[in-house]
């Protein structure tokens, strides 16, 4: 069964003005679709064919650069669309909010750490909030389309939130001002979705 691209869970213009419609259409319809198509090509005739995305990522060091880049690209974007919402913004609540406070001191401090991780990732990559292998929340970042599920990642764990800092994620609206994009995106983060990911990852 080949991997498939699902439709966005909201309209392409739903995250405006923070993320513009054209960026969403190109990002989802061209970039994410490209990762899905290239992943299906890259696994063809290898033992990755028929495996789940998570299984491929956990053993990604066994596979080609094409499998690494495109399995990461598919996983990362699937997560990205799911943690954004036109009804997002605000702050986490409940058990997840308590865990944030205990790990980072405050929600503001978590945001600062995520923005730093995104701003200082040289070139293309991702900033992550993960549940690490000791069950603790941590902020980390990865280059290119790598992610913390991969056996090659410096810091491993389960991502519950990620920010795409590739230029394709923000350049049309924000040009070279990555920090402005990193500020704006928090207006459309679905913290309920992140809290659900946290509960499942723990
Ligand atoms: Mn992207």
mmCIF file with all atom_site columns, C-alpha atoms and ligand atoms in Angstrom:
data_model
loop_
_atom_site.group_PDB
_atom_site.id
_atom_site.type_symbol
_atom_site.label_atom_id
_atom_site.label_alt_id
_atom_site.label_comp_id
_atom_site.label_asym_id
_atom_site.label_entity_id
_atom_site.label_seq_id
_atom_site.pdbx_PDB_ins_code
_atom_site.Cartn_x
_atom_site.Cartn_y
_atom_site.Cartn_z
_atom_site.occupancy
_atom_site.B_iso_or_equiv
_atom_site.pdbx_formal_charge
_atom_site.auth_seq_id
_atom_site.auth_comp_id
_atom_site.auth_asym_id
_atom_site.auth_atom_id
_atom_site.pdbx_PDB_model_num
ATOM   1   C  CA  . UNK A 1 1   ? 0.000  0.000  0.000  1.00 0.00 ? 1   UNK A CA  1
ATOM   2   C  CA  . UNK A 1 2   ? 1.602  3.229  -1.166 1.00 0.00 ? 2   UNK A CA  1
ATOM   3   C  CA  . UNK A 1 3   ? 1.729  6.303  1.043  1.00 0.00 ? 3   UNK A CA  1
ATOM   4   C  CA  . UNK A 1 4   ? -0.870 8.962  0.263  1.00 0.00 ? 4   UNK A CA  1
ATOM   5   C  CA  . UNK A 1 5   ? -1.288 12.668 0.855  1.00 0.00 ? 5   UNK A CA  1
ATOM   6   C  CA  . UNK A 1 6   ? -4.406 13.573 2.829  1.00 0.00 ? 6   UNK A CA  1
ATOM   7   C  CA  . UNK A 1 7   ? -6.290 16.819 2.242  1.00 0.00 ? 7   UNK A CA  1
ATOM   8   C  CA  . UNK A 1 8   ? -5.560 19.692 4.618  1.00 0.00 ? 8   UNK A CA  1
ATOM   9   C  CA  . UNK A 1 9   ? -7.922 19.647 7.631  1.00 0.00 ? 9   UNK A CA  1
ATOM   10  C  CA  . UNK A 1 10  ? -8.895 23.297 6.922  1.00 0.00 ? 10  UNK A CA  1
ATOM   11  C  CA  . UNK A 1 11  ? -9.053 25.629 3.926  1.00 0.00 ? 11  UNK A CA  1
ATOM   12  C  CA  . UNK A 1 12  ? -5.762 26.859 2.461  1.00 0.00 ? 12  UNK A CA  1
ATOM   13  C  CA  . UNK A 1 13  ? -6.606 30.438 3.481  1.00 0.00 ? 13  UNK A CA  1
ATOM   14  C  CA  . UNK A 1 14  ? -7.801 29.487 6.987  1.00 0.00 ? 14  UNK A CA  1
ATOM   15  C  CA  . UNK A 1 15  ? -4.525 30.403 8.708  1.00 0.00 ? 15  UNK A CA  1
ATOM   16  C  CA  . UNK A 1 16  ? -4.333 33.898 7.223  1.00 0.00 ? 16  UNK A CA  1
ATOM   17  C  CA  . UNK A 1 17  ? -2.953 36.411 7.935  1.00 0.00 ? 17  UNK A CA  1
ATOM   18  C  CA  . UNK A 1 18  ? -0.310 34.404 9.813  1.00 0.00 ? 18  UNK A CA  1
ATOM   19  C  CA  . UNK A 1 19  ? 0.299  31.853 7.059  1.00 0.00 ? 19  UNK A CA  1
ATOM   20  C  CA  . UNK A 1 20  ? -0.896 32.913 3.618  1.00 0.00 ? 20  UNK A CA  1
ATOM   21  C  CA  . UNK A 1 21  ? -3.025 30.875 1.220  1.00 0.00 ? 21  UNK A CA  1
ATOM   22  C  CA  . UNK A 1 22  ? -0.440 30.672 -1.573 1.00 0.00 ? 22  UNK A CA  1
ATOM   23  C  CA  . UNK A 1 23  ? 2.217  29.357 0.799  1.00 0.00 ? 23  UNK A CA  1
ATOM   24  C  CA  . UNK A 1 24  ? -0.222 26.732 2.108  1.00 0.00 ? 24  UNK A CA  1
ATOM   25  C  CA  . UNK A 1 25  ? -1.221 25.612 -1.384 1.00 0.00 ? 25  UNK A CA  1
ATOM   26  C  CA  . UNK A 1 26  ? 2.361  25.256 -2.597 1.00 0.00 ? 26  UNK A CA  1
ATOM   27  C  CA  . UNK A 1 27  ? 3.598  23.791 0.689  1.00 0.00 ? 27  UNK A CA  1
ATOM   28  C  CA  . UNK A 1 28  ? 0.918  21.106 0.886  1.00 0.00 ? 28  UNK A CA  1
ATOM   29  C  CA  . UNK A 1 29  ? 0.119  20.505 -2.786 1.00 0.00 ? 29  UNK A CA  1
ATOM   30  C  CA  . UNK A 1 30  ? 3.653  20.674 -4.210 1.00 0.00 ? 30  UNK A CA  1
ATOM   31  C  CA  . UNK A 1 31  ? 6.217  20.131 -1.432 1.00 0.00 ? 31  UNK A CA  1
ATOM   32  C  CA  . UNK A 1 32  ? 4.369  17.587 0.733  1.00 0.00 ? 32  UNK A CA  1
ATOM   33  C  CA  . UNK A 1 33  ? 2.970  15.837 -2.352 1.00 0.00 ? 33  UNK A CA  1
ATOM   34  C  CA  . UNK A 1 34  ? 6.519  15.652 -3.689 1.00 0.00 ? 34  UNK A CA  1
ATOM   35  C  CA  . UNK A 1 35  ? 7.781  13.956 -0.513 1.00 0.00 ? 35  UNK A CA  1
ATOM   36  C  CA  . UNK A 1 36  ? 4.959  11.395 -0.728 1.00 0.00 ? 36  UNK A CA  1
ATOM   37  C  CA  . UNK A 1 37  ? 5.601  10.659 -4.426 1.00 0.00 ? 37  UNK A CA  1
ATOM   38  C  CA  . UNK A 1 38  ? 9.359  10.415 -3.941 1.00 0.00 ? 38  UNK A CA  1
ATOM   39  C  CA  . UNK A 1 39  ? 8.975  8.236  -0.826 1.00 0.00 ? 39  UNK A CA  1
ATOM   40  C  CA  . UNK A 1 40  ? 6.869  5.762  -2.783 1.00 0.00 ? 40  UNK A CA  1
ATOM   41  C  CA  . UNK A 1 41  ? 9.518  5.697  -5.527 1.00 0.00 ? 41  UNK A CA  1
ATOM   42  C  CA  . UNK A 1 42  ? 12.411 5.398  -3.058 1.00 0.00 ? 42  UNK A CA  1
ATOM   43  C  CA  . UNK A 1 43  ? 10.969 2.393  -1.179 1.00 0.00 ? 43  UNK A CA  1
ATOM   44  C  CA  . UNK A 1 44  ? 9.946  0.505  -4.313 1.00 0.00 ? 44  UNK A CA  1
ATOM   45  C  CA  . UNK A 1 45  ? 11.678 -2.877 -4.377 1.00 0.00 ? 45  UNK A CA  1
ATOM   46  C  CA  . UNK A 1 46  ? 13.309 -2.384 -0.949 1.00 0.00 ? 46  UNK A CA  1
ATOM   47  C  CA  . UNK A 1 47  ? 12.322 -4.008 2.353  1.00 0.00 ? 47  UNK A CA  1
ATOM   48  C  CA  . UNK A 1 48  ? 10.845 -0.662 3.427  1.00 0.00 ? 48  UNK A CA  1
ATOM   49  C  CA  . UNK A 1 49  ? 7.941  -1.360 1.084  1.00 0.00 ? 49  UNK A CA  1
ATOM   50  C  CA  . UNK A 1 50  ? 4.873  -2.258 3.169  1.00 0.00 ? 50  UNK A CA  1
ATOM   51  C  CA  . UNK A 1 51  ? 6.412  -0.992 6.426  1.00 0.00 ? 51  UNK A CA  1
ATOM   52  C  CA  . UNK A 1 52  ? 4.773  1.760  8.458  1.00 0.00 ? 52  UNK A CA  1
ATOM   53  C  CA  . UNK A 1 53  ? 6.228  5.251  8.325  1.00 0.00 ? 53  UNK A CA  1
ATOM   54  C  CA  . UNK A 1 54  ? 7.332  4.984  11.980 1.00 0.00 ? 54  UNK A CA  1
ATOM   55  C  CA  . UNK A 1 55  ? 9.088  1.663  11.344 1.00 0.00 ? 55  UNK A CA  1
ATOM   56  C  CA  . UNK A 1 56  ? 10.968 3.176  8.401  1.00 0.00 ? 56  UNK A CA  1
ATOM   57  C  CA  . UNK A 1 57  ? 12.023 6.221  10.444 1.00 0.00 ? 57  UNK A CA  1
ATOM   58  C  CA  . UNK A 1 58  ? 13.209 4.140  13.401 1.00 0.00 ? 58  UNK A CA  1
ATOM   59  C  CA  . UNK A 1 59  ? 15.487 2.157  11.080 1.00 0.00 ? 59  UNK A CA  1
ATOM   60  C  CA  . UNK A 1 60  ? 16.259 4.903  8.598  1.00 0.00 ? 60  UNK A CA  1
ATOM   61  C  CA  . UNK A 1 61  ? 20.048 4.415  8.801  1.00 0.00 ? 61  UNK A CA  1
ATOM   62  C  CA  . UNK A 1 62  ? 19.545 1.142  6.840  1.00 0.00 ? 62  UNK A CA  1
ATOM   63  C  CA  . UNK A 1 63  ? 18.042 2.941  3.868  1.00 0.00 ? 63  UNK A CA  1
ATOM   64  C  CA  . UNK A 1 64  ? 19.013 5.340  1.079  1.00 0.00 ? 64  UNK A CA  1
ATOM   65  C  CA  . UNK A 1 65  ? 19.203 9.120  1.369  1.00 0.00 ? 65  UNK A CA  1
ATOM   66  C  CA  . UNK A 1 66  ? 16.034 9.221  -0.740 1.00 0.00 ? 66  UNK A CA  1
ATOM   67  C  CA  . UNK A 1 67  ? 14.124 7.153  1.818  1.00 0.00 ? 67  UNK A CA  1
ATOM   68  C  CA  . UNK A 1 68  ? 15.545 9.256  4.688  1.00 0.00 ? 68  UNK A CA  1
ATOM   69  C  CA  . UNK A 1 69  ? 14.656 12.622 3.139  1.00 0.00 ? 69  UNK A CA  1
ATOM   70  C  CA  . UNK A 1 70  ? 11.210 11.671 1.917  1.00 0.00 ? 70  UNK A CA  1
ATOM   71  C  CA  . UNK A 1 71  ? 10.022 9.539  4.852  1.00 0.00 ? 71  UNK A CA  1
ATOM   72  C  CA  . UNK A 1 72  ? 11.017 12.450 7.079  1.00 0.00 ? 72  UNK A CA  1
ATOM   73  C  CA  . UNK A 1 73  ? 9.347  14.920 4.728  1.00 0.00 ? 73  UNK A CA  1
ATOM   74  C  CA  . UNK A 1 74  ? 6.085  12.968 4.816  1.00 0.00 ? 74  UNK A CA  1
ATOM   75  C  CA  . UNK A 1 75  ? 6.041  12.408 8.598  1.00 0.00 ? 75  UNK A CA  1
ATOM   76  C  CA  . UNK A 1 76  ? 7.061  15.983 9.450  1.00 0.00 ? 76  UNK A CA  1
ATOM   77  C  CA  . UNK A 1 77  ? 4.437  17.641 7.267  1.00 0.00 ? 77  UNK A CA  1
ATOM   78  C  CA  . UNK A 1 78  ? 1.649  15.289 8.400  1.00 0.00 ? 78  UNK A CA  1
ATOM   79  C  CA  . UNK A 1 79  ? 2.381  16.367 11.968 1.00 0.00 ? 79  UNK A CA  1
ATOM   80  C  CA  . UNK A 1 80  ? 2.737  20.039 10.981 1.00 0.00 ? 80  UNK A CA  1
ATOM   81  C  CA  . UNK A 1 81  ? -0.724 20.337 9.383  1.00 0.00 ? 81  UNK A CA  1
ATOM   82  C  CA  . UNK A 1 82  ? -2.301 18.576 12.363 1.00 0.00 ? 82  UNK A CA  1
ATOM   83  C  CA  . UNK A 1 83  ? -0.953 20.942 15.022 1.00 0.00 ? 83  UNK A CA  1
ATOM   84  C  CA  . UNK A 1 84  ? -2.118 24.115 13.242 1.00 0.00 ? 84  UNK A CA  1
ATOM   85  C  CA  . UNK A 1 85  ? -5.686 25.407 13.312 1.00 0.00 ? 85  UNK A CA  1
ATOM   86  C  CA  . UNK A 1 86  ? -7.591 28.590 12.472 1.00 0.00 ? 86  UNK A CA  1
ATOM   87  C  CA  . UNK A 1 87  ? -8.954 28.282 16.045 1.00 0.00 ? 87  UNK A CA  1
ATOM   88  C  CA  . UNK A 1 88  ? -5.461 27.956 17.482 1.00 0.00 ? 88  UNK A CA  1
ATOM   89  C  CA  . UNK A 1 89  ? -3.323 30.292 19.539 1.00 0.00 ? 89  UNK A CA  1
ATOM   90  C  CA  . UNK A 1 90  ? -3.636 30.954 23.242 1.00 0.00 ? 90  UNK A CA  1
ATOM   91  C  CA  . UNK A 1 91  ? -2.017 28.646 25.764 1.00 0.00 ? 91  UNK A CA  1
ATOM   92  C  CA  . UNK A 1 92  ? -2.062 24.965 26.680 1.00 0.00 ? 92  UNK A CA  1
ATOM   93  C  CA  . UNK A 1 93  ? -4.392 23.857 29.463 1.00 0.00 ? 93  UNK A CA  1
ATOM   94  C  CA  . UNK A 1 94  ? -4.726 20.905 31.812 1.00 0.00 ? 94  UNK A CA  1
ATOM   95  C  CA  . UNK A 1 95  ? -2.162 18.181 32.349 1.00 0.00 ? 95  UNK A CA  1
ATOM   96  C  CA  . UNK A 1 96  ? -0.073 19.240 29.362 1.00 0.00 ? 96  UNK A CA  1
ATOM   97  C  CA  . UNK A 1 97  ? 0.135  22.832 30.669 1.00 0.00 ? 97  UNK A CA  1
ATOM   98  C  CA  . UNK A 1 98  ? 1.374  21.459 34.009 1.00 0.00 ? 98  UNK A CA  1
ATOM   99  C  CA  . UNK A 1 99  ? 4.015  19.376 32.238 1.00 0.00 ? 99  UNK A CA  1
ATOM   100 C  CA  . UNK A 1 100 ? 5.172  22.465 30.292 1.00 0.00 ? 100 UNK A CA  1
ATOM   101 C  CA  . UNK A 1 101 ? 5.466  24.436 33.514 1.00 0.00 ? 101 UNK A CA  1
ATOM   102 C  CA  . UNK A 1 102 ? 7.411  21.701 35.231 1.00 0.00 ? 102 UNK A CA  1
ATOM   103 C  CA  . UNK A 1 103 ? 9.809  21.195 32.279 1.00 0.00 ? 103 UNK A CA  1
ATOM   104 C  CA  . UNK A 1 104 ? 10.394 24.823 31.208 1.00 0.00 ? 104 UNK A CA  1
ATOM   105 C  CA  . UNK A 1 105 ? 9.210  27.017 34.105 1.00 0.00 ? 105 UNK A CA  1
ATOM   106 C  CA  . UNK A 1 106 ? 6.502  28.683 32.011 1.00 0.00 ? 106 UNK A CA  1
ATOM   107 C  CA  . UNK A 1 107 ? 4.719  28.564 28.667 1.00 0.00 ? 107 UNK A CA  1
ATOM   108 C  CA  . UNK A 1 108 ? 6.543  31.781 27.664 1.00 0.00 ? 108 UNK A CA  1
ATOM   109 C  CA  . UNK A 1 109 ? 9.867  30.046 28.263 1.00 0.00 ? 109 UNK A CA  1
ATOM   110 C  CA  . UNK A 1 110 ? 8.803  27.099 26.092 1.00 0.00 ? 110 UNK A CA  1
ATOM   111 C  CA  . UNK A 1 111 ? 7.912  29.519 23.279 1.00 0.00 ? 111 UNK A CA  1
ATOM   112 C  CA  . UNK A 1 112 ? 11.272 31.287 23.656 1.00 0.00 ? 112 UNK A CA  1
ATOM   113 C  CA  . UNK A 1 113 ? 13.114 27.957 23.438 1.00 0.00 ? 113 UNK A CA  1
ATOM   114 C  CA  . UNK A 1 114 ? 11.144 26.879 20.338 1.00 0.00 ? 114 UNK A CA  1
ATOM   115 C  CA  . UNK A 1 115 ? 11.755 30.224 18.619 1.00 0.00 ? 115 UNK A CA  1
ATOM   116 C  CA  . UNK A 1 116 ? 15.472 30.005 19.443 1.00 0.00 ? 116 UNK A CA  1
ATOM   117 C  CA  . UNK A 1 117 ? 15.662 26.438 18.136 1.00 0.00 ? 117 UNK A CA  1
ATOM   118 C  CA  . UNK A 1 118 ? 13.977 27.519 14.891 1.00 0.00 ? 118 UNK A CA  1
ATOM   119 C  CA  . UNK A 1 119 ? 15.968 30.725 14.446 1.00 0.00 ? 119 UNK A CA  1
ATOM   120 C  CA  . UNK A 1 120 ? 19.359 29.108 15.072 1.00 0.00 ? 120 UNK A CA  1
ATOM   121 C  CA  . UNK A 1 121 ? 18.819 26.051 12.853 1.00 0.00 ? 121 UNK A CA  1
ATOM   122 C  CA  . UNK A 1 122 ? 21.174 26.956 9.988  1.00 0.00 ? 122 UNK A CA  1
ATOM   123 C  CA  . UNK A 1 123 ? 19.700 26.375 6.539  1.00 0.00 ? 123 UNK A CA  1
ATOM   124 C  CA  . UNK A 1 124 ? 16.651 24.121 6.353  1.00 0.00 ? 124 UNK A CA  1
ATOM   125 C  CA  . UNK A 1 125 ? 15.160 22.065 9.144  1.00 0.00 ? 125 UNK A CA  1
ATOM   126 C  CA  . UNK A 1 126 ? 12.686 21.797 11.979 1.00 0.00 ? 126 UNK A CA  1
ATOM   127 C  CA  . UNK A 1 127 ? 12.262 22.920 15.588 1.00 0.00 ? 127 UNK A CA  1
ATOM   128 C  CA  . UNK A 1 128 ? 10.593 20.312 17.804 1.00 0.00 ? 128 UNK A CA  1
ATOM   129 C  CA  . UNK A 1 129 ? 8.854  19.774 21.100 1.00 0.00 ? 129 UNK A CA  1
ATOM   130 C  CA  . UNK A 1 130 ? 9.354  16.103 21.928 1.00 0.00 ? 130 UNK A CA  1
ATOM   131 C  CA  . UNK A 1 131 ? 8.701  13.590 24.654 1.00 0.00 ? 131 UNK A CA  1
ATOM   132 C  CA  . UNK A 1 132 ? 12.179 12.123 25.049 1.00 0.00 ? 132 UNK A CA  1
ATOM   133 C  CA  . UNK A 1 133 ? 13.002 8.497  25.849 1.00 0.00 ? 133 UNK A CA  1
ATOM   134 C  CA  . UNK A 1 134 ? 12.789 9.274  29.591 1.00 0.00 ? 134 UNK A CA  1
ATOM   135 C  CA  . UNK A 1 135 ? 9.241  10.600 29.199 1.00 0.00 ? 135 UNK A CA  1
ATOM   136 C  CA  . UNK A 1 136 ? 10.356 14.244 29.582 1.00 0.00 ? 136 UNK A CA  1
ATOM   137 C  CA  . UNK A 1 137 ? 9.423  17.219 27.413 1.00 0.00 ? 137 UNK A CA  1
ATOM   138 C  CA  . UNK A 1 138 ? 12.378 18.696 25.511 1.00 0.00 ? 138 UNK A CA  1
ATOM   139 C  CA  . UNK A 1 139 ? 13.004 21.203 22.715 1.00 0.00 ? 139 UNK A CA  1
ATOM   140 C  CA  . UNK A 1 140 ? 15.346 20.179 19.937 1.00 0.00 ? 140 UNK A CA  1
ATOM   141 C  CA  . UNK A 1 141 ? 15.944 20.755 16.238 1.00 0.00 ? 141 UNK A CA  1
ATOM   142 C  CA  . UNK A 1 142 ? 16.987 18.698 13.234 1.00 0.00 ? 142 UNK A CA  1
ATOM   143 C  CA  . UNK A 1 143 ? 18.448 19.532 9.799  1.00 0.00 ? 143 UNK A CA  1
ATOM   144 C  CA  . UNK A 1 144 ? 16.691 18.997 6.468  1.00 0.00 ? 144 UNK A CA  1
ATOM   145 C  CA  . UNK A 1 145 ? 13.771 16.535 6.780  1.00 0.00 ? 145 UNK A CA  1
ATOM   146 C  CA  . UNK A 1 146 ? 15.297 14.566 9.656  1.00 0.00 ? 146 UNK A CA  1
ATOM   147 C  CA  . UNK A 1 147 ? 13.249 14.190 12.839 1.00 0.00 ? 147 UNK A CA  1
ATOM   148 C  CA  . UNK A 1 148 ? 13.650 12.850 16.385 1.00 0.00 ? 148 UNK A CA  1
ATOM   149 C  CA  . UNK A 1 149 ? 12.001 9.511  15.511 1.00 0.00 ? 149 UNK A CA  1
ATOM   150 C  CA  . UNK A 1 150 ? 14.972 8.655  13.266 1.00 0.00 ? 150 UNK A CA  1
ATOM   151 C  CA  . UNK A 1 151 ? 17.725 6.396  14.607 1.00 0.00 ? 151 UNK A CA  1
ATOM   152 C  CA  . UNK A 1 152 ? 20.223 8.923  13.194 1.00 0.00 ? 152 UNK A CA  1
ATOM   153 C  CA  . UNK A 1 153 ? 18.852 11.876 15.234 1.00 0.00 ? 153 UNK A CA  1
ATOM   154 C  CA  . UNK A 1 154 ? 21.167 13.397 17.863 1.00 0.00 ? 154 UNK A CA  1
ATOM   155 C  CA  . UNK A 1 155 ? 18.246 13.756 20.284 1.00 0.00 ? 155 UNK A CA  1
ATOM   156 C  CA  . UNK A 1 156 ? 15.623 11.044 19.949 1.00 0.00 ? 156 UNK A CA  1
ATOM   157 C  CA  . UNK A 1 157 ? 12.024 10.935 21.112 1.00 0.00 ? 157 UNK A CA  1
ATOM   158 C  CA  . UNK A 1 158 ? 8.444  11.381 19.951 1.00 0.00 ? 158 UNK A CA  1
ATOM   159 C  CA  . UNK A 1 159 ? 7.658  14.748 18.364 1.00 0.00 ? 159 UNK A CA  1
ATOM   160 C  CA  . UNK A 1 160 ? 4.397  16.245 19.636 1.00 0.00 ? 160 UNK A CA  1
ATOM   161 C  CA  . UNK A 1 161 ? 4.863  19.638 17.948 1.00 0.00 ? 161 UNK A CA  1
ATOM   162 C  CA  . UNK A 1 162 ? 7.124  20.884 15.171 1.00 0.00 ? 162 UNK A CA  1
ATOM   163 C  CA  . UNK A 1 163 ? 7.803  24.089 13.268 1.00 0.00 ? 163 UNK A CA  1
ATOM   164 C  CA  . UNK A 1 164 ? 8.956  23.862 9.666  1.00 0.00 ? 164 UNK A CA  1
ATOM   165 C  CA  . UNK A 1 165 ? 11.763 26.412 9.177  1.00 0.00 ? 165 UNK A CA  1
ATOM   166 C  CA  . UNK A 1 166 ? 12.486 25.636 5.532  1.00 0.00 ? 166 UNK A CA  1
ATOM   167 C  CA  . UNK A 1 167 ? 12.207 28.839 3.487  1.00 0.00 ? 167 UNK A CA  1
ATOM   168 C  CA  . UNK A 1 168 ? 9.305  27.258 1.543  1.00 0.00 ? 168 UNK A CA  1
ATOM   169 C  CA  . UNK A 1 169 ? 7.264  27.476 4.770  1.00 0.00 ? 169 UNK A CA  1
ATOM   170 C  CA  . UNK A 1 170 ? 7.459  31.262 5.055  1.00 0.00 ? 170 UNK A CA  1
ATOM   171 C  CA  . UNK A 1 171 ? 9.406  33.007 2.285  1.00 0.00 ? 171 UNK A CA  1
ATOM   172 C  CA  . UNK A 1 172 ? 6.481  34.363 0.203  1.00 0.00 ? 172 UNK A CA  1
ATOM   173 C  CA  . UNK A 1 173 ? 5.124  36.343 3.144  1.00 0.00 ? 173 UNK A CA  1
ATOM   174 C  CA  . UNK A 1 174 ? 8.101  36.816 5.462  1.00 0.00 ? 174 UNK A CA  1
ATOM   175 C  CA  . UNK A 1 175 ? 11.072 36.723 3.035  1.00 0.00 ? 175 UNK A CA  1
ATOM   176 C  CA  . UNK A 1 176 ? 14.306 36.600 5.071  1.00 0.00 ? 176 UNK A CA  1
ATOM   177 C  CA  . UNK A 1 177 ? 12.523 37.385 8.363  1.00 0.00 ? 177 UNK A CA  1
ATOM   178 C  CA  . UNK A 1 178 ? 12.344 33.894 9.833  1.00 0.00 ? 178 UNK A CA  1
ATOM   179 C  CA  . UNK A 1 179 ? 11.946 35.262 13.396 1.00 0.00 ? 179 UNK A CA  1
ATOM   180 C  CA  . UNK A 1 180 ? 8.742  37.101 12.349 1.00 0.00 ? 180 UNK A CA  1
ATOM   181 C  CA  . UNK A 1 181 ? 7.307  33.836 11.006 1.00 0.00 ? 181 UNK A CA  1
ATOM   182 C  CA  . UNK A 1 182 ? 8.352  32.070 14.208 1.00 0.00 ? 182 UNK A CA  1
ATOM   183 C  CA  . UNK A 1 183 ? 6.463  34.701 16.214 1.00 0.00 ? 183 UNK A CA  1
ATOM   184 C  CA  . UNK A 1 184 ? 3.344  34.664 14.018 1.00 0.00 ? 184 UNK A CA  1
ATOM   185 C  CA  . UNK A 1 185 ? 2.895  30.904 13.878 1.00 0.00 ? 185 UNK A CA  1
ATOM   186 C  CA  . UNK A 1 186 ? 1.983  30.757 17.573 1.00 0.00 ? 186 UNK A CA  1
ATOM   187 C  CA  . UNK A 1 187 ? -1.309 32.488 16.665 1.00 0.00 ? 187 UNK A CA  1
ATOM   188 C  CA  . UNK A 1 188 ? -2.417 29.327 14.861 1.00 0.00 ? 188 UNK A CA  1
ATOM   189 C  CA  . UNK A 1 189 ? -0.997 26.524 17.029 1.00 0.00 ? 189 UNK A CA  1
ATOM   190 C  CA  . UNK A 1 190 ? -3.647 24.017 18.108 1.00 0.00 ? 190 UNK A CA  1
ATOM   191 C  CA  . UNK A 1 191 ? -2.498 23.312 21.688 1.00 0.00 ? 191 UNK A CA  1
ATOM   192 C  CA  . UNK A 1 192 ? -5.339 20.825 22.179 1.00 0.00 ? 192 UNK A CA  1
ATOM   193 C  CA  . UNK A 1 193 ? -3.908 18.722 19.354 1.00 0.00 ? 193 UNK A CA  1
ATOM   194 C  CA  . UNK A 1 194 ? -0.436 19.021 20.902 1.00 0.00 ? 194 UNK A CA  1
ATOM   195 C  CA  . UNK A 1 195 ? -1.839 17.998 24.307 1.00 0.00 ? 195 UNK A CA  1
ATOM   196 C  CA  . UNK A 1 196 ? -3.397 14.928 22.692 1.00 0.00 ? 196 UNK A CA  1
ATOM   197 C  CA  . UNK A 1 197 ? -0.051 14.037 21.117 1.00 0.00 ? 197 UNK A CA  1
ATOM   198 C  CA  . UNK A 1 198 ? 1.568  14.490 24.542 1.00 0.00 ? 198 UNK A CA  1
ATOM   199 C  CA  . UNK A 1 199 ? -0.930 12.133 26.208 1.00 0.00 ? 199 UNK A CA  1
ATOM   200 C  CA  . UNK A 1 200 ? -0.283 9.493  23.525 1.00 0.00 ? 200 UNK A CA  1
ATOM   201 C  CA  . UNK A 1 201 ? 3.509  9.855  23.602 1.00 0.00 ? 201 UNK A CA  1
ATOM   202 C  CA  . UNK A 1 202 ? 3.983  9.654  27.368 1.00 0.00 ? 202 UNK A CA  1
HETATM 203 MN MN1 . LIG B 2 .   ? 7.888  22.133 4.530  1.00 0.00 ? 1   LIG B MN1 1
#
